CSV table of C-alpha atoms in Angstrom, one decimal:
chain,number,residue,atom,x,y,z
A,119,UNK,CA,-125.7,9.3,-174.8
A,120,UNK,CA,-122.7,8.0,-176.8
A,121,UNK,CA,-123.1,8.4,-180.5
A,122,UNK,CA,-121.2,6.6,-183.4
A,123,UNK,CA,-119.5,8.9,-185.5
A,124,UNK,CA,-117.6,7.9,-188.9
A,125,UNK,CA,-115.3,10.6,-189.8
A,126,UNK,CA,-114.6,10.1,-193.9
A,127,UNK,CA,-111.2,11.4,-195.7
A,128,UNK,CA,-111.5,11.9,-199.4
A,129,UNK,CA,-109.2,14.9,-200.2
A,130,UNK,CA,-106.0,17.0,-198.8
A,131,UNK,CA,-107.6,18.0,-195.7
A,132,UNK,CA,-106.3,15.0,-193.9
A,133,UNK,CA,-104.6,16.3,-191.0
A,134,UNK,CA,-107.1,18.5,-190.3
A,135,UNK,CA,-109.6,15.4,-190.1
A,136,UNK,CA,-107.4,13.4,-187.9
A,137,UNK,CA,-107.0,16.6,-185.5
A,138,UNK,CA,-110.4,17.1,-185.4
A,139,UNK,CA,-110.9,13.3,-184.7
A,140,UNK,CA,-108.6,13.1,-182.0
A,141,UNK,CA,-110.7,16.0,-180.3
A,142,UNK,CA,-113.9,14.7,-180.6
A,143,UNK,CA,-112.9,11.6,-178.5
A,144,UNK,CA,-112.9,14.1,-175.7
A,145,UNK,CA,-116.7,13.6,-175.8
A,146,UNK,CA,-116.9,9.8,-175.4
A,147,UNK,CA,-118.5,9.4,-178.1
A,148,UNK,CA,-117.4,6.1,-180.5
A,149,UNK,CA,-115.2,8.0,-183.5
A,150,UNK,CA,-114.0,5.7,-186.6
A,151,UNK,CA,-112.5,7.1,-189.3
A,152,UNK,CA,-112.0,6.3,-193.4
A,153,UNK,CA,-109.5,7.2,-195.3
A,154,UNK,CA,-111.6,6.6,-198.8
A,155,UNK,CA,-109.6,6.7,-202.6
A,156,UNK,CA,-106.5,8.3,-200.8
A,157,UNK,CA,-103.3,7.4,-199.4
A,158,UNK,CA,-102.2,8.9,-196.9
A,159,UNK,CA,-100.2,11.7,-196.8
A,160,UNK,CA,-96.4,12.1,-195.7
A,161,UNK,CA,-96.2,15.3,-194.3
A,162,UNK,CA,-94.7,16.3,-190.5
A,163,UNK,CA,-98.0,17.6,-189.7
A,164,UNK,CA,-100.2,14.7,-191.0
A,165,UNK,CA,-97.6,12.7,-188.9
A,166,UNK,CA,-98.0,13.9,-186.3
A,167,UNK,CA,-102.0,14.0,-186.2
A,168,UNK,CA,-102.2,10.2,-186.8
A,169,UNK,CA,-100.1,9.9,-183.9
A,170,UNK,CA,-102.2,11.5,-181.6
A,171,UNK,CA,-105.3,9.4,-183.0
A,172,UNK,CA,-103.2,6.0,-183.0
A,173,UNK,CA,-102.8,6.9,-178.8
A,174,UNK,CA,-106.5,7.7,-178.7
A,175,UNK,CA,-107.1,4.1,-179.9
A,176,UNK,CA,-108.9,5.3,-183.4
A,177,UNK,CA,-110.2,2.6,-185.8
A,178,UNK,CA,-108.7,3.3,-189.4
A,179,UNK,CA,-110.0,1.6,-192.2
A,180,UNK,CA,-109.5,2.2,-195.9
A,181,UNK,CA,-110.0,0.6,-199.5
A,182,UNK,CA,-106.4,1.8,-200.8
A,183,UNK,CA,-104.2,-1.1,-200.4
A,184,UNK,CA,-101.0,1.2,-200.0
A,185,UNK,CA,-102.7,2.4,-196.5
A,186,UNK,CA,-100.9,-0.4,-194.7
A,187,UNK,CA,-101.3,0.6,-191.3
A,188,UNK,CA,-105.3,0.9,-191.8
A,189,UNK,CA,-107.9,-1.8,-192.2
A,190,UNK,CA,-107.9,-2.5,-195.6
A,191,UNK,CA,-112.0,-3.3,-196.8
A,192,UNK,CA,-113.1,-3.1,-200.0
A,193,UNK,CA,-115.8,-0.2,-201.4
A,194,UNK,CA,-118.7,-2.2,-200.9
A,195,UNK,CA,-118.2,-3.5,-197.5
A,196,UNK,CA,-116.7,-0.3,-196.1
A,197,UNK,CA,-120.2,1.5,-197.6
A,198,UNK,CA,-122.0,-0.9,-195.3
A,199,UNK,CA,-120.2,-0.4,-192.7
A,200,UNK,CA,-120.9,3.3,-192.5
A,201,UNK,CA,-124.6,2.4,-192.6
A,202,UNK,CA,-123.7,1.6,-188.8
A,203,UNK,CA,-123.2,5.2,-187.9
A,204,UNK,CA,-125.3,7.8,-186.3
A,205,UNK,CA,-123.4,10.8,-187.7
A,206,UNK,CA,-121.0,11.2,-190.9
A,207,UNK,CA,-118.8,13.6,-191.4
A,208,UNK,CA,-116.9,14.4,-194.5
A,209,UNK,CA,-113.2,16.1,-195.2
């Protein structure tokens, strides 16, 4: 049974989160992710992550403006949106 799964970014850990992401597609299940109160990071590794999840077709969506290649919502509407999800997981 495909689950929803929103997969929240609030710190450093961001590549990690996007690996992980990527990974869990594997599963069919329906992965989003949030990038919430951070920019994202310019690092090769980081890079190279949200590459992998831009090819497996992963949602972004963020309330920093500066995240311009993300959906930009704002706090309130990206809070109900994760009311949509079966399963959250935090970085």
């Amino acid at each position: 049974m495909c689950k929803k799964i929103a997969v929240v970014v609030r710190d450093e850990r961001q590549s990690e989160a996007l690996r992980m992401s990527a990974g869990i597609t594997m599963m069919d299940d329906e992965i989003e992710m949030f990038f919430l109160d951070v920019t994202l990071m310019d690092d090769e590794k980081t890079a190279m992550n949200l590459e992998i999840a831009e090819e497996m077709e992963l949602p972004f969506y963020t309330n920093v403006k500066e995240n311009t290649e993300m959906t930009y919502m704002d706090t309130t509407a990206l809070h109900e949106k994760l009311r949509e999800y079966d399963h959250i997981v935090v970085y």
